[in-house]
Coordinates of C-alpha atoms and ligand atoms in Angstrom, one line a residue:
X1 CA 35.9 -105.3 59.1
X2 CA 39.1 -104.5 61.4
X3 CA 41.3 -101.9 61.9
X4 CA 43.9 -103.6 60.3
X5 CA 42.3 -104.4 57.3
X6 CA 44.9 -104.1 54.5
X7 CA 42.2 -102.2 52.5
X8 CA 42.4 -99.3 54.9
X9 CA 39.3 -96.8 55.4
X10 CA 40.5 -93.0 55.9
X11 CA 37.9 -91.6 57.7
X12 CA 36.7 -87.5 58.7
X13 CA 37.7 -86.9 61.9
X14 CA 41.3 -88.7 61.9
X15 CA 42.5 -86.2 60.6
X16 CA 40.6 -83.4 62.9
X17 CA 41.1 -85.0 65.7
X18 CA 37.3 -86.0 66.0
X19 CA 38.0 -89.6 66.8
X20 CA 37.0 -92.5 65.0
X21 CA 33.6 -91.8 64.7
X22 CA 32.4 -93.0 61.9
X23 CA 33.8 -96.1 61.6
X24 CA 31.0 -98.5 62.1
X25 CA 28.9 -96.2 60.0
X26 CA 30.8 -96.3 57.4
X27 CA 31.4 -100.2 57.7
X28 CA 27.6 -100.6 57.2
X29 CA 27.2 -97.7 54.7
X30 CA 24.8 -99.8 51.9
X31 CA 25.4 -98.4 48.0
X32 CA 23.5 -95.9 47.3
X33 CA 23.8 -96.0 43.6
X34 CA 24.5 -99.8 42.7
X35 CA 27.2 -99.7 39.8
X36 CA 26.5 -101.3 36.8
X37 CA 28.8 -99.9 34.0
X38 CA 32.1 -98.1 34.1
X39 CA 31.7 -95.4 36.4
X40 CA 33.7 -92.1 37.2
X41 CA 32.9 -90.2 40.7
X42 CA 34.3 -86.5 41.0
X43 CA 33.9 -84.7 44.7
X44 CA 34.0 -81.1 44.5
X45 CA 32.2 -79.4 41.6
X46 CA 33.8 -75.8 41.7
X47 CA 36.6 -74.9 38.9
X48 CA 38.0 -78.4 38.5
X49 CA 35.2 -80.8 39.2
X50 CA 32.8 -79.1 37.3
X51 CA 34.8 -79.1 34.2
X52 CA 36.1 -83.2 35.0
X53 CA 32.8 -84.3 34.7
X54 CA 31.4 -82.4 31.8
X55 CA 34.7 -83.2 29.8
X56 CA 34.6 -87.3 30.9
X57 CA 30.8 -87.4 29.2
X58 CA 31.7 -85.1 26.2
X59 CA 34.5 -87.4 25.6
X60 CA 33.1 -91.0 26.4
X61 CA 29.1 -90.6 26.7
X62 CA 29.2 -94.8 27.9
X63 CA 30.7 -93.7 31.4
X64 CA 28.8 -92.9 33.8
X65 CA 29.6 -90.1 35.6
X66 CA 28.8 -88.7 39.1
X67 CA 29.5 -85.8 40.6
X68 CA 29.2 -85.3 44.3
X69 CA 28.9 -81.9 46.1
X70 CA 28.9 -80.1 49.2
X71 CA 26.9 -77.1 47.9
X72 CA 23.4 -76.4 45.9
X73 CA 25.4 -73.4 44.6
X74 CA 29.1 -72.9 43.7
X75 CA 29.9 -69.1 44.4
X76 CA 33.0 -68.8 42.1
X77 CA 36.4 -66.9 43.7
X78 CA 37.8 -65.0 41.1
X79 CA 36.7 -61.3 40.9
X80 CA 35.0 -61.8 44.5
X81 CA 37.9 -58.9 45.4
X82 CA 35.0 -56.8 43.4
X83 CA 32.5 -57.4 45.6
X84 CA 34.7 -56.5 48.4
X85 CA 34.8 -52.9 47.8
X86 CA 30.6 -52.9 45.5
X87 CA 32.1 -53.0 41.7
X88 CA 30.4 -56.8 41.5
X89 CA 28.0 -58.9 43.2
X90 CA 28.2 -62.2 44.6
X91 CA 24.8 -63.2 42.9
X92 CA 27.2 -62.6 39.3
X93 CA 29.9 -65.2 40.6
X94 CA 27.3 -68.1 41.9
X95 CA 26.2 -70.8 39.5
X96 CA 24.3 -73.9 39.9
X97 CA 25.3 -77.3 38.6
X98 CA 21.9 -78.3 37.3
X99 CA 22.5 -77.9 33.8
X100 CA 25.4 -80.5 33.6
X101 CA 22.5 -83.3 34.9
X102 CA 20.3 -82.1 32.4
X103 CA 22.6 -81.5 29.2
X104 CA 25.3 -84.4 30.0
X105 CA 23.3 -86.8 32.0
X106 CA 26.0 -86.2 34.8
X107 CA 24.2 -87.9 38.2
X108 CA 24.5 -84.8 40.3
X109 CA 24.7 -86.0 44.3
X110 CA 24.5 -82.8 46.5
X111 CA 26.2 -84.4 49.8
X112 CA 29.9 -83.9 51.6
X113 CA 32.3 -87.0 51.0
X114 CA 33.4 -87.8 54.3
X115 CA 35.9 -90.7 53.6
X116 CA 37.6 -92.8 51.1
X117 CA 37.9 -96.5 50.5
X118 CA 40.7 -96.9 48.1
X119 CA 41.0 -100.9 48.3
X120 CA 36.7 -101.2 47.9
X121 CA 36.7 -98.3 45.6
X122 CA 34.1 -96.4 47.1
X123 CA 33.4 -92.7 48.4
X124 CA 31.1 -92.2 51.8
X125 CA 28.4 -89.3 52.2
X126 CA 26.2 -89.0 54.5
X127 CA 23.6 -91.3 52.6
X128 CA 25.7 -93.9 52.2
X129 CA 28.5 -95.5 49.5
X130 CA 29.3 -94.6 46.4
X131 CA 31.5 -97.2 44.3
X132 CA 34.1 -95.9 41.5
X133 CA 36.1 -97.2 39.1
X134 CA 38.5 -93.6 38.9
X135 CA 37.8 -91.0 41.4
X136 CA 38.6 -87.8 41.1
X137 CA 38.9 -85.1 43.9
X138 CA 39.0 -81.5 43.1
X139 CA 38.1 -80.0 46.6
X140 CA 39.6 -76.6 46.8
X141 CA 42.0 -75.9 50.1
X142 CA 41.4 -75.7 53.8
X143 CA 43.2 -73.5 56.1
X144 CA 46.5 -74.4 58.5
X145 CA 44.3 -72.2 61.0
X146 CA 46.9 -74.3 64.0
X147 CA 49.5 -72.2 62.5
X148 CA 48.5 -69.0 63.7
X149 CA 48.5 -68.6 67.9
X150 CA 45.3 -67.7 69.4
X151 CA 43.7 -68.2 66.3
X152 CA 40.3 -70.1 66.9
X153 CA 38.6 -71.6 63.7
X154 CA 34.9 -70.6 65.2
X155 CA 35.1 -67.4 66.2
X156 CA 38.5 -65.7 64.7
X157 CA 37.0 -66.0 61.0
X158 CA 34.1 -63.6 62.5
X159 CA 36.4 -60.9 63.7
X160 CA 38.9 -61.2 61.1
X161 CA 37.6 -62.3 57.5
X162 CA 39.7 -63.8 55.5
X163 CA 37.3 -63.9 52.9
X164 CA 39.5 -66.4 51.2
X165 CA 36.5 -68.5 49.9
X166 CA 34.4 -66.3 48.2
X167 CA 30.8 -66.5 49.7
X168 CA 29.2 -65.1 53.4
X169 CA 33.0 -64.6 54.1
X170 CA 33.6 -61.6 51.1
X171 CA 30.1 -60.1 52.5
X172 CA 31.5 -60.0 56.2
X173 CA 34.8 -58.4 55.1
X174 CA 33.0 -55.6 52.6
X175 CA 31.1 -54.8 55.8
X176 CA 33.6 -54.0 58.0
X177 CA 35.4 -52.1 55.5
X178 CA 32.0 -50.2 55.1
X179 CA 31.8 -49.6 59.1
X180 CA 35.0 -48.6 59.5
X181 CA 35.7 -44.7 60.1
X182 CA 37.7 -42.8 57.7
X183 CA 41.1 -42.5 59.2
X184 CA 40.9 -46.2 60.3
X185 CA 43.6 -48.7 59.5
X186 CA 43.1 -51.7 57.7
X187 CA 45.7 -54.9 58.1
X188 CA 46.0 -58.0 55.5
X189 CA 48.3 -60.6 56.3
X190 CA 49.4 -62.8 53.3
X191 CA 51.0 -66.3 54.3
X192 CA 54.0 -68.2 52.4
X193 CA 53.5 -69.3 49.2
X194 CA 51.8 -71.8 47.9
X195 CA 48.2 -70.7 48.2
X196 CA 45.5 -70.3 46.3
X197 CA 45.6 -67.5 43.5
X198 CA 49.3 -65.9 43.8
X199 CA 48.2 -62.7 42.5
X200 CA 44.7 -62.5 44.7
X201 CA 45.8 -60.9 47.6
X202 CA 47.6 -57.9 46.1
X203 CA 45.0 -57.9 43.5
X204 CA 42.9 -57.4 46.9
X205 CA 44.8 -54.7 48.2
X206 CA 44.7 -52.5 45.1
X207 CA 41.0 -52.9 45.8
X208 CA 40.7 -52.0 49.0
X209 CA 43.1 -48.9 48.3
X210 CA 40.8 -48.3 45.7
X211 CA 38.3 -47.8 48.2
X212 CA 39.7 -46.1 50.8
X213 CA 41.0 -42.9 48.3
X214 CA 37.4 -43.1 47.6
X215 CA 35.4 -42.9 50.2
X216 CA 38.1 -42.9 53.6
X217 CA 40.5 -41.0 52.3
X218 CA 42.2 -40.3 55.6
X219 CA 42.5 -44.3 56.3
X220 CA 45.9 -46.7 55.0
X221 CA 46.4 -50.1 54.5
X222 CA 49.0 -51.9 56.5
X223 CA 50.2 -55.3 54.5
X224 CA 52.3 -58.0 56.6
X225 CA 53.5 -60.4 53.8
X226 CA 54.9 -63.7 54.9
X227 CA 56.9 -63.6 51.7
X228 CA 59.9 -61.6 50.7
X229 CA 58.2 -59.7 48.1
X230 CA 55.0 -59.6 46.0
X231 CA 54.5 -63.3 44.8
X232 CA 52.9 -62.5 41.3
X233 CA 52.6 -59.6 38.7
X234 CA 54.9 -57.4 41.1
X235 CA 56.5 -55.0 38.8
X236 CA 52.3 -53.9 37.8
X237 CA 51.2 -53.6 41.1
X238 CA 54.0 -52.0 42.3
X239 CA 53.5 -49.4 39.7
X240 CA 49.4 -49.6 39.7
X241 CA 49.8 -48.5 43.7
X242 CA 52.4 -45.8 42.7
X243 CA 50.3 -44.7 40.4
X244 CA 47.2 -44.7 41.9
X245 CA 47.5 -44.9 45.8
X246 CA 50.7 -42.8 46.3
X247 CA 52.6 -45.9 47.4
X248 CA 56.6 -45.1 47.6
X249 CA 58.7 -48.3 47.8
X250 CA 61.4 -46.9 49.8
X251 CA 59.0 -45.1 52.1
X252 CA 55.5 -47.2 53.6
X253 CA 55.1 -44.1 55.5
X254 CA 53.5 -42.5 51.8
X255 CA 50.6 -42.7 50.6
X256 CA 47.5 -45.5 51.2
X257 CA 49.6 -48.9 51.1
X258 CA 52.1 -50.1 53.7
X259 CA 53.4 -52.9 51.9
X260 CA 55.8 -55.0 54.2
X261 CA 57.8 -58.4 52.2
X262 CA 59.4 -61.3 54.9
X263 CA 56.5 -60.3 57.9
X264 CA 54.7 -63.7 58.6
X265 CA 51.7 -63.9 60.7
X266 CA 52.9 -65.9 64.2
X267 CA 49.8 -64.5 66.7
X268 CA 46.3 -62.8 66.7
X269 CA 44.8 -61.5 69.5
X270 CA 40.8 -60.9 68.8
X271 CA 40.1 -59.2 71.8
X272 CA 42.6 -56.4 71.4
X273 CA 42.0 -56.9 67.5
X274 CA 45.7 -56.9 66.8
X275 CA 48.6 -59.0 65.0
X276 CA 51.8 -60.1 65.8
X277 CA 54.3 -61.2 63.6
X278 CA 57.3 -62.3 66.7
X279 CA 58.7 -58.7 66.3
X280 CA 56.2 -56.5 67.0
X281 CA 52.5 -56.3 67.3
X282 CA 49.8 -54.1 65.1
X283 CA 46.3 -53.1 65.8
X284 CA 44.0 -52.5 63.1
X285 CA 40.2 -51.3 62.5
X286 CA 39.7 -53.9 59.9
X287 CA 41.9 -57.0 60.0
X288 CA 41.9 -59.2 57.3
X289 CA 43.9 -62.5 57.8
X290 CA 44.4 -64.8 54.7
X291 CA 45.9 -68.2 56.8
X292 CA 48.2 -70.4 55.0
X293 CA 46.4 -73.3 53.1
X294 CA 46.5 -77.0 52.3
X295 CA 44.5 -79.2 50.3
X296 CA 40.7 -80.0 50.8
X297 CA 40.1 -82.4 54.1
X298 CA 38.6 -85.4 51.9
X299 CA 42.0 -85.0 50.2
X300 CA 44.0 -85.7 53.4
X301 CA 41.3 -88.1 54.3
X302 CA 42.0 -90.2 50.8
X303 CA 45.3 -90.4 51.8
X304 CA 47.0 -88.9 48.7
X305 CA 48.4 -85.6 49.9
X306 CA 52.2 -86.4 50.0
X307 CA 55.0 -86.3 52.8
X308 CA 54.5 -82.3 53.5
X309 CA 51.3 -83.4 54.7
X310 CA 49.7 -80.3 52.4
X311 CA 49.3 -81.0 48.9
X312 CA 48.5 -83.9 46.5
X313 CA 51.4 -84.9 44.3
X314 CA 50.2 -86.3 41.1
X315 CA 51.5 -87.7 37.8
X316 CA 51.9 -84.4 35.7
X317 CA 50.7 -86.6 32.7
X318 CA 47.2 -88.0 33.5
X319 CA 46.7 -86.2 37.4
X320 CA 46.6 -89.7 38.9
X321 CA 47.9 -89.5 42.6
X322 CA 51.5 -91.0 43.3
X323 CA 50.0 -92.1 46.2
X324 CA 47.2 -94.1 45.8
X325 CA 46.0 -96.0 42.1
X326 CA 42.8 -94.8 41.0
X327 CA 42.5 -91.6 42.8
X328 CA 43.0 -88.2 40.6
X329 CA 43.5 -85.0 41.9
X330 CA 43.0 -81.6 40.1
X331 CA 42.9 -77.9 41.0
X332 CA 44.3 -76.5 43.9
X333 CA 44.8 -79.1 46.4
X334 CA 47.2 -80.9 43.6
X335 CA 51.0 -80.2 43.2
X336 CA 51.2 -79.2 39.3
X337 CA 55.1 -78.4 39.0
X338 CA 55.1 -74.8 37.6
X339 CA 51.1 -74.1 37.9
X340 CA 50.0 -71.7 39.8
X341 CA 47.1 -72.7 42.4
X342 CA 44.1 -70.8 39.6
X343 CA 40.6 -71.1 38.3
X344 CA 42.1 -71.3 34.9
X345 CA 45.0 -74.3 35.9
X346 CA 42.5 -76.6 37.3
X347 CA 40.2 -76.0 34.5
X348 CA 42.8 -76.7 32.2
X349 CA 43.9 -79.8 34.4
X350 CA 40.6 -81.1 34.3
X351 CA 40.4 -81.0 30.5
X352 CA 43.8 -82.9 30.9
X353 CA 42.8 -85.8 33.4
X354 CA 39.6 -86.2 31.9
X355 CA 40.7 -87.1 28.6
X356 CA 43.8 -89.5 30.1
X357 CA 40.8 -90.8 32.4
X358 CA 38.8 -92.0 29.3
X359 CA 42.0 -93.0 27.4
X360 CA 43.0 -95.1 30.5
X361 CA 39.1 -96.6 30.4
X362 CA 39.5 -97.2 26.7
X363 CA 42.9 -99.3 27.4
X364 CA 44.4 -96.4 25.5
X365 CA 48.1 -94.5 25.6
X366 CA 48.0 -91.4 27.4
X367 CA 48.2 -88.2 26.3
X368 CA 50.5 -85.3 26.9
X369 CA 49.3 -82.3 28.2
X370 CA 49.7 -78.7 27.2
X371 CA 48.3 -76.8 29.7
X372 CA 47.0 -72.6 29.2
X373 CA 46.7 -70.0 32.4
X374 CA 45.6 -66.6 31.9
X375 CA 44.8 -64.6 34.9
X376 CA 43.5 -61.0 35.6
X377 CA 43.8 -58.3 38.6
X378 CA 42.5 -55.3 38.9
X379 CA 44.2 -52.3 40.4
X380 CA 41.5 -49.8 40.0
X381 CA 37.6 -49.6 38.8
X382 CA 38.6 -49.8 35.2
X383 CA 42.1 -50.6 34.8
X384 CA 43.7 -54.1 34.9
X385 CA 46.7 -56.2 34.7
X386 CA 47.6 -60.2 33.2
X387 CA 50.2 -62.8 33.7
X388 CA 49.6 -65.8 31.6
X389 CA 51.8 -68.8 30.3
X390 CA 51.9 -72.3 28.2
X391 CA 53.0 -75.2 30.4
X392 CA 54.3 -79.0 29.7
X393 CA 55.2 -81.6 30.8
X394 CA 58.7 -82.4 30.8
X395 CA 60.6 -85.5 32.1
X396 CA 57.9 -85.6 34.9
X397 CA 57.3 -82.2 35.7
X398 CA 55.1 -79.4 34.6
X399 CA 57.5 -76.5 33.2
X400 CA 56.6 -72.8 32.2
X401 CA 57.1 -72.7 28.4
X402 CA 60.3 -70.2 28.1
X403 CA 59.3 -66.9 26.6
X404 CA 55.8 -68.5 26.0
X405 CA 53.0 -65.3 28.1
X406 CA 54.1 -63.1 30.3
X407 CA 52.8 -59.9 32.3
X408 CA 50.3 -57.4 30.0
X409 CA 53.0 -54.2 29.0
X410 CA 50.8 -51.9 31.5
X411 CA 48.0 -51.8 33.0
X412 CA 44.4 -50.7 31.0
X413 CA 41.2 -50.7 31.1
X414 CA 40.8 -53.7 28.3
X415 CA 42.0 -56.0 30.2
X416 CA 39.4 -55.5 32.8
X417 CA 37.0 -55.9 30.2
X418 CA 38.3 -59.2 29.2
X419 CA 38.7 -60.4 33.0
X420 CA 34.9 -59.9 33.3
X421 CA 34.2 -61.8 30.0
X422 CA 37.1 -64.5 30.7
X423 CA 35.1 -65.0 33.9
X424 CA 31.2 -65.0 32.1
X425 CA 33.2 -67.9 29.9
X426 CA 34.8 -70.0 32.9
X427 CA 31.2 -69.7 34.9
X428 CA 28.7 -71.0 31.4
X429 CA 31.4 -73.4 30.7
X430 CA 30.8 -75.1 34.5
X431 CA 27.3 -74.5 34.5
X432 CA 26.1 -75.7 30.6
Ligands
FAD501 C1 40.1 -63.8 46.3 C2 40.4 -64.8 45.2 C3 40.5 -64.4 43.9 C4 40.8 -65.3 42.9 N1 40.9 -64.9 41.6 C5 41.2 -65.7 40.6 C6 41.3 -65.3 39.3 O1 41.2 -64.1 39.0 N2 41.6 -66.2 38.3 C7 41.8 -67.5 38.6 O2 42.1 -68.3 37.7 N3 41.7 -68.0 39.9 C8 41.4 -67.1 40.9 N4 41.3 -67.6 42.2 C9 41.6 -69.0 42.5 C10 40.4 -70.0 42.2 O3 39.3 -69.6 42.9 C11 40.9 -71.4 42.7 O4 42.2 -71.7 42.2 C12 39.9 -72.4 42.1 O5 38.6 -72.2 42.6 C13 40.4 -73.9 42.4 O6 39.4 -74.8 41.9 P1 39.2 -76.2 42.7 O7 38.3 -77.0 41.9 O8 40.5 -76.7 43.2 O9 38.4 -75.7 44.0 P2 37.0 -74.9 44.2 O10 36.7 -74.1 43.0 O11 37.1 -74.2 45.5 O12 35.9 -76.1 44.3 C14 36.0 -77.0 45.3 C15 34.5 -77.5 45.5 O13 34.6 -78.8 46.2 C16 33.5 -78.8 47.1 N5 33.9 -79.8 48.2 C17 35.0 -79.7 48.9 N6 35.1 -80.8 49.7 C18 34.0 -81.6 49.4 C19 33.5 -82.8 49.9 N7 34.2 -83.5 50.9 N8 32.4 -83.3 49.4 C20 31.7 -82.7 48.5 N9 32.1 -81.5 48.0 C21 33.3 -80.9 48.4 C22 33.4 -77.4 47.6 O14 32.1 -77.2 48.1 C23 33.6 -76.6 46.3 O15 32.5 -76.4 45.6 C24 41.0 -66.7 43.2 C25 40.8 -67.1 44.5 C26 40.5 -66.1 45.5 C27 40.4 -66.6 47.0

């Protein structure tokens, strides 16, 4: 095999900057799981994945399905703002995927995908090849950490959390909120938009409010946001924190929440555990940087994230890239039109691709989607807000359905009743 080899292999470390590394590896990398029927591979088994695979074998039990990924245990986002501030528990957001092998007969492959070979058709792991017919990758986002000066992917996570994938990350960030002294300042940087979960980091700042009027009463919260204003649900947080946390939109200087719209991020200095955003610089006691995002690496690594080098763009009908034939993409490393970056979208885009996936296998006509996304944020303990909406597809995009959700009328304590059981549902569905 040569480099120039029309059937190109995208492999890790091109795009890291590792080298070519694991070229002749991969050139020798045997079949681990010879192919014998029609056969669907999905990487990533978090929101999207989980829900591709199950959804494939409910709807065509002759296709073989595999599902390859990274972790023995899938520790869900949503709600991990909870557990931030000791109102949930990791342990309540972390399934396993053993009960799709045993009810669906889905091959389960725990292993990282390292790279893609569009023209053979296969995925690489560490053990070896894997051979599809349609591939799906649903791999969550990685961080544009480059973006932010002296920002150092190692060590800067340690002294500022971003706690923006739910796991030893949330723990690191509750403890430092925990250790801080009352009268300390806490700073959370949100980048631009698009990211993952529009509404999560305000939905996060309520909660650490929530905390501080709590237990560090004396402490505030400084907010740099890289966007003009609040990106989601802004008229209910605005009036949750006015509410609740004193907050004064003409004057940061009241109450627990600084909120400040068009302040990116340019510069972090650990050492001196401050920010910068090119106009001034702010120390804080806790510092809690959310770095913009892109889609998962094997995503880049397939080759089907699109010119802006970020994010996937797909057929808004079946979730086949534009890029490359074969390869699907779901969840938030996609570009779904009007979809936000949500649990809920990519489950309901997995439903979607799944059943054009077996249609296309079945020589069958596509169907259209209708997609649903309902999403929750809390601004206290007990009290809650929504946004949700119908989407379509029209003439090859995904629109909002006019007039179709909308935000809850206020905020109250049933909807953070049905946040908790919306979440119970999303986590049985992945896991049964
Ligand atoms: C703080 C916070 C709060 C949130 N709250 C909500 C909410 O209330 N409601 C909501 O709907 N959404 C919420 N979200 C967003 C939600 O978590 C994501 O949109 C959703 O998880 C996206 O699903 P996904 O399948 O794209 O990625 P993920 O669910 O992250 O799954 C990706 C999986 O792929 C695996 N993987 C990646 N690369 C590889 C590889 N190369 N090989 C093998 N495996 C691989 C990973 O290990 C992971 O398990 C929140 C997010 C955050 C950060």
């Amino acid at each position: 095999m040569t480099m120039n080899r029309r059937s190109f292999i995208t492999l890790v470390g091109a795009a890291t900057g590792a080298g070519l590394l694991g070229f002749p590896y991969i050139s020798r990398a045997a079949d681990i799981m010879p192919k014998t029927g029609r056969r669907v591979v999905v990487v990533g088994g978090g929101s999207g994945g989980a829900i591709v695979a199950k959804q494939v074998r409910l709807a065509d039990p002759s296709i073989e399905v595999v599902l390859i990924e990274a972790e023995k245990s899938f520790i869900a986002c949503p709600l991990s703002n909870l557990v931030l501030v000791g109102m949930r528990t990791l342990d309540e957001n972390t399934i396993t995927l053993a009960g799709l092998q045993a009810n669906h007969n889905i091959k389960l492959v725990y292993d990282t995908v390292t790279a893609v070979d569009p023209a053979a058709k296969k995925v690489i792991c560490s053990a070896g090849a894997i051979a599809y017919d349609k591939l799906v990758l649903s791999p969550g986002v990685d961080f544009r950490f480059e973006e932010i000066e002296g920002y150092d992917a190692a060590t800067t996570p340690e002294a500022m959390p971003h706690a923006w994938k739910a796991g030893p990350q949330t723990l690191l960030l509750k403890k430092r909120l925990q250790d801080m002294k009352d009268g300390g300042v806490v700073v959370l940087t949100i980048p631009q938009a698009p990211f993952r979960c529009p509404p999560g980091p305000y939905e996060r700042i309520s909660m650490i409010a929530h905390y501080l009027k709590q237990n560090k009463p004396k402490s505030k919260i400084i907010v740099w946001d890289g966007n003009e204003t609040i990106v989601a649900k802004a008229p209910l947080f605005k009036k949750g924190w006015a509410k609740h946390y004193g907050y004064d939109e003409k004057d940061s200087s009241k109450g627990l929440i600084s909120y400040n719209g068009n302040s990116r991020l340019t510069k972090v200095d650990v050492k001196a555990m401050a920010v910068d955003n090119g106009i001034e610089a702010l120390k804080g006691d806790v510092i809690n940087v959310i770095p913009a995002q892109r889609a998962g690496l094997i995503a880049q690594l397939a080759g089907v994230v699109g010119p802006d080098k970020k994010w996937c763009p797909v057929d808004q009908i079946s979730f086949e890239s534009t890029q490359v034939k074969d390869i699907y993409v779901v969840g938030d490393s996609c570009s779904a039109g009007a979809l936000p970056k949500s649990a809920y979208s990519a489950n309901s885009e997995a439903k979607v691709c799944a059943l054009n996936i077996v249609q296309a296998l079945n020589g069958k006509e596509l169907i259209a989607p209708s997609h649903v996304n309902v999403c929750y944020s809390y601004i206290t303990d007990k009290e809650a807000v929504t946004v949700s909406g119908i989407y379509v597809e029209k003439d090859g995009k995904t629109i909002a359905v006019p007039n179709s959700g909308g935000l809850s009328p206020d905020l109250n304590e049933a909807e953070g009743n049905y946040a908790r059981s919306w979440m119970q549902n999303m986590l049985i569905e992945m896991s049964t």
